[in-house]
Coordinates of N, CA and C in Angstrom, one line a residue:
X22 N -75.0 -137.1 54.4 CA -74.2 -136.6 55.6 C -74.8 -135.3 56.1
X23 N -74.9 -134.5 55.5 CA -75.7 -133.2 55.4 C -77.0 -133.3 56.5
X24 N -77.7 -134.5 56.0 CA -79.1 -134.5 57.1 C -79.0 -134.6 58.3
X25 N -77.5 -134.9 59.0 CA -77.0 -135.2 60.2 C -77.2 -133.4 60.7
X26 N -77.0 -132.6 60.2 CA -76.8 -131.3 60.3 C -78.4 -130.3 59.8
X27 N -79.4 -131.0 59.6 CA -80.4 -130.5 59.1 C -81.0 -129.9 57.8
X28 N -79.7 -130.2 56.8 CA -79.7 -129.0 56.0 C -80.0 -130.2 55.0
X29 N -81.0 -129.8 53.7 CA -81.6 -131.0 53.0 C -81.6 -130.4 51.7
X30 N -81.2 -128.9 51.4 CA -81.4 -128.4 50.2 C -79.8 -126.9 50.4
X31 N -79.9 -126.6 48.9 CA -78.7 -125.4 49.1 C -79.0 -124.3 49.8
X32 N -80.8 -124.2 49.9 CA -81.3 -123.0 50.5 C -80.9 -123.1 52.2
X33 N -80.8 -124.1 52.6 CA -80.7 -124.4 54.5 C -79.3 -124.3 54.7
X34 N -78.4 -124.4 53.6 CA -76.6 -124.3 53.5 C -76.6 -123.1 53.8
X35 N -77.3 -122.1 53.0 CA -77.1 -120.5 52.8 C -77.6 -120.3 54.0
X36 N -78.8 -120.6 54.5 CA -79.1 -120.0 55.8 C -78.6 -120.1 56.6
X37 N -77.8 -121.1 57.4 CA -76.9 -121.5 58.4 C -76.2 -121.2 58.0
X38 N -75.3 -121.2 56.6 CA -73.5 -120.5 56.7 C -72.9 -122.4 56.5
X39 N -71.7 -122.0 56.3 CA -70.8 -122.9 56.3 C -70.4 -123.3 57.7
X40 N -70.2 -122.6 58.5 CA -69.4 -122.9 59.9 C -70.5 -123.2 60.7
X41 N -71.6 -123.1 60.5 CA -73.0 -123.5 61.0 C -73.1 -124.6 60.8
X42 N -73.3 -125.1 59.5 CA -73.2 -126.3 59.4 C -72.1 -127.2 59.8
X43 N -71.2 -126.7 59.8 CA -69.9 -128.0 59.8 C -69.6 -128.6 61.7
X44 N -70.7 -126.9 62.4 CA -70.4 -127.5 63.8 C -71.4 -128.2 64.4
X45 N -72.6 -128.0 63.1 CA -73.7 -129.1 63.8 C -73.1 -130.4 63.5
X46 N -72.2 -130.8 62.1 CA -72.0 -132.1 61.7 C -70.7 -132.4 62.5
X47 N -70.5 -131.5 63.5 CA -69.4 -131.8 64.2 C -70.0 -132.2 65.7
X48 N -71.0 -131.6 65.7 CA -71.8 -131.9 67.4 C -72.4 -133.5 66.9
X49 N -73.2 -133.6 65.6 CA -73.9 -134.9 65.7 C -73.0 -136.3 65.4
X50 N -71.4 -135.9 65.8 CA -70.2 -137.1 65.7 C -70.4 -138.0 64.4
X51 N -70.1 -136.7 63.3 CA -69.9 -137.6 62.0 C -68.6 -138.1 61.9
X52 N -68.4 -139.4 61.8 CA -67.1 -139.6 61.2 C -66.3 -139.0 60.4
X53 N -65.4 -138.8 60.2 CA -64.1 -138.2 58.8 C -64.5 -136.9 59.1
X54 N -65.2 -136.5 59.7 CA -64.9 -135.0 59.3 C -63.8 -134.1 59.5
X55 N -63.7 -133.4 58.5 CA -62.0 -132.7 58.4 C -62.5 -130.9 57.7
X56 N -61.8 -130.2 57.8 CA -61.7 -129.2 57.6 C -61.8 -129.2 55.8
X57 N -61.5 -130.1 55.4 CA -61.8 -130.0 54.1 C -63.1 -130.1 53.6
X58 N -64.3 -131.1 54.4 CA -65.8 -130.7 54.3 C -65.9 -128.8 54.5
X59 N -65.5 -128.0 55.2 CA -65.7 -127.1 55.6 C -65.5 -126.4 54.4
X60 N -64.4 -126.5 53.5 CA -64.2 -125.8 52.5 C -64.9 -126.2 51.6
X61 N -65.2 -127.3 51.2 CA -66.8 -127.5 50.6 C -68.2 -127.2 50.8
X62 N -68.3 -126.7 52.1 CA -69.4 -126.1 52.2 C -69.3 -124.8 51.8
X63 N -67.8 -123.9 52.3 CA -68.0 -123.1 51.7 C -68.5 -123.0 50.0
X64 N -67.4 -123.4 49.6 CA -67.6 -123.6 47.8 C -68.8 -124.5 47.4
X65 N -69.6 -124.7 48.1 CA -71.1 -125.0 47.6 C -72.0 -124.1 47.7
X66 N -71.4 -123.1 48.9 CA -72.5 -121.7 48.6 C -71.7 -120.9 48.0
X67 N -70.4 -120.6 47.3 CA -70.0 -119.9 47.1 C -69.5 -120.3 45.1
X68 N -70.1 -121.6 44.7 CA -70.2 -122.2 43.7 C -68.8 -122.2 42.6
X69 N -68.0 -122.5 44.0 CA -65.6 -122.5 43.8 C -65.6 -124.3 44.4
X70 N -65.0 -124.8 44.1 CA -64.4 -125.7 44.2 C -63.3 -125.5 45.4
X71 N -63.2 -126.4 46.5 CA -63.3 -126.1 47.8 C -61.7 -125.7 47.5
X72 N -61.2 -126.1 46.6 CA -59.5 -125.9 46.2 C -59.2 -124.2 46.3
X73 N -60.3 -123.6 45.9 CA -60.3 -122.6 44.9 C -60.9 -121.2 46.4
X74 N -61.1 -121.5 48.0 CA -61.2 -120.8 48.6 C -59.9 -120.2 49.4
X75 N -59.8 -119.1 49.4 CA -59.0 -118.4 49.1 C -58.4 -118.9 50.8
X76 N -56.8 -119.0 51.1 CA -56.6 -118.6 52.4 C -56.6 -118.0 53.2
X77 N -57.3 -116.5 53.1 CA -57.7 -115.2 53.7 C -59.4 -116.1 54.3
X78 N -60.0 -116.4 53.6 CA -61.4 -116.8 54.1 C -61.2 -118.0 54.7
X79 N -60.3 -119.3 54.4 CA -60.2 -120.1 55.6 C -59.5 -119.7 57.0
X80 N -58.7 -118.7 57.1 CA -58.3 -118.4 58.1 C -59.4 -117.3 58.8
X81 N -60.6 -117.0 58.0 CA -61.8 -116.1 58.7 C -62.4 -117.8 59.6
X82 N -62.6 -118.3 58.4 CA -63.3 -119.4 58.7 C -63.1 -120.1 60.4
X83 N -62.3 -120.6 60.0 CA -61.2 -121.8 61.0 C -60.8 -120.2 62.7
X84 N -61.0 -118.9 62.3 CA -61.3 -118.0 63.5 C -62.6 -118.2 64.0
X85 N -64.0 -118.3 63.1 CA -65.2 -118.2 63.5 C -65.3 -119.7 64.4
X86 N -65.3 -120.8 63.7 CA -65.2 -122.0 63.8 C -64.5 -122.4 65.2
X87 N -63.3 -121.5 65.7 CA -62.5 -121.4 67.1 C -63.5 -120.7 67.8
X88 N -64.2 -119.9 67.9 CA -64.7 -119.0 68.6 C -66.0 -119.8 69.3
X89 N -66.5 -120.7 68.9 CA -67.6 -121.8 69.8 C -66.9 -122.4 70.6
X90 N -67.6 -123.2 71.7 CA -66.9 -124.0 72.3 C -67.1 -125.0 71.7
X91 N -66.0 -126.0 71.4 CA -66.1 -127.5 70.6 C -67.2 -128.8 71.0
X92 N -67.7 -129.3 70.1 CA -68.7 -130.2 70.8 C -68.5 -131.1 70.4
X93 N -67.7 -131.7 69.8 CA -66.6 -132.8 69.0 C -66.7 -133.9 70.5
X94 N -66.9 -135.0 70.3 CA -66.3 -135.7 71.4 C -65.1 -136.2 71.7
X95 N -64.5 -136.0 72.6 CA -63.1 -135.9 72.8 C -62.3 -137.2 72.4
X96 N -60.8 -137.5 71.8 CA -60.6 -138.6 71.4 C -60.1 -139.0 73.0
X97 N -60.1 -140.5 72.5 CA -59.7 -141.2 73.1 C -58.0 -141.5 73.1
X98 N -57.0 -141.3 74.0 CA -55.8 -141.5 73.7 C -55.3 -143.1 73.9
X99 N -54.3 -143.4 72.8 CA -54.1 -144.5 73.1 C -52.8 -144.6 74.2
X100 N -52.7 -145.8 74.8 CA -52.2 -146.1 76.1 C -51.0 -146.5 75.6
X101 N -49.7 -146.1 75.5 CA -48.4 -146.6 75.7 C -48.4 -148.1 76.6
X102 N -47.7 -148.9 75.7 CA -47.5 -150.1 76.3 C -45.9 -151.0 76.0
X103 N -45.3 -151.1 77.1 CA -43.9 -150.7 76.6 C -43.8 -152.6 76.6
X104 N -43.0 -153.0 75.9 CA -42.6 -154.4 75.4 C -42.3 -155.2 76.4
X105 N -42.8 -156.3 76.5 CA -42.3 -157.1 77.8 C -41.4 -158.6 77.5
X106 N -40.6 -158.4 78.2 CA -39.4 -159.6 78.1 C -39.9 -160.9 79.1
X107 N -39.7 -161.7 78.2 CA -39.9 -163.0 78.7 C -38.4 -163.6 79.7
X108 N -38.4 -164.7 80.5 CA -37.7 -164.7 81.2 C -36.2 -165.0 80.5
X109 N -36.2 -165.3 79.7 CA -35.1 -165.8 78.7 C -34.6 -164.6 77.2
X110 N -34.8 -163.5 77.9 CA -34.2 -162.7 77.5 C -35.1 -162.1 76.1
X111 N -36.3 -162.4 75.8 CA -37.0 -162.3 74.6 C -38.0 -161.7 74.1
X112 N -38.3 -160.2 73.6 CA -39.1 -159.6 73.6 C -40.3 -160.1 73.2
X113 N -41.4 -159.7 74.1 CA -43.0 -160.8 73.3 C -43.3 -159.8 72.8
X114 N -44.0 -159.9 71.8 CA -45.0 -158.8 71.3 C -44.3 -157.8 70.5
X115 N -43.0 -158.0 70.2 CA -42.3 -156.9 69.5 C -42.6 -157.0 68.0
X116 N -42.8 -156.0 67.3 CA -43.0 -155.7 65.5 C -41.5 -155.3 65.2
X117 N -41.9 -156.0 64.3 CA -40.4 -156.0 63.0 C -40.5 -155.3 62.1

């Protein structure tokens, strides 16, 4: 997953930083990505268990991380589609 982001060793983590990396693997549209990789990257250069970074440094984090412009591709919303009644009084398409 990492190679999507260029980084192929711990040495190329540490040089980019954690928010470096997480917004390249955010520009190259990795699937799943969540804020929780992010704290993993931290605690892989910071050798803590992503559990174990403190909330003072994800809220540095998740500031620096705001401060780029996003390059995430935008979702798609899904389209409200309201239930249609058949002539005889009978919802088609309705879930139970």
């Amino acid at each position: 997953m990492l190679a999507h982001a260029d980084v192929h060793s711990l040495d190329d983590l540490a040089e980019l930083g954690a928010v470096r990396a997480y917004r390249r693997l955010r520009a190259a549209g990795v699937k799943g990505l969540n804020l929780e990789m992010l704290w993993a990257l931290e605690g892989a250069l910071t050798y803590r268990h992503r559990r174990w970074i403190s909330s003072g440094r994800r809220r540095e984090m998740i500031a620096e991380l705001g401060a780029a412009p996003a390059s995430a591709p935008a979702r798609r919303r899904r389209r409200y589609r309201a239930p249609v009644r058949s002539s005889h009084g009978v919802t088609v398409g309705a879930r139970h």
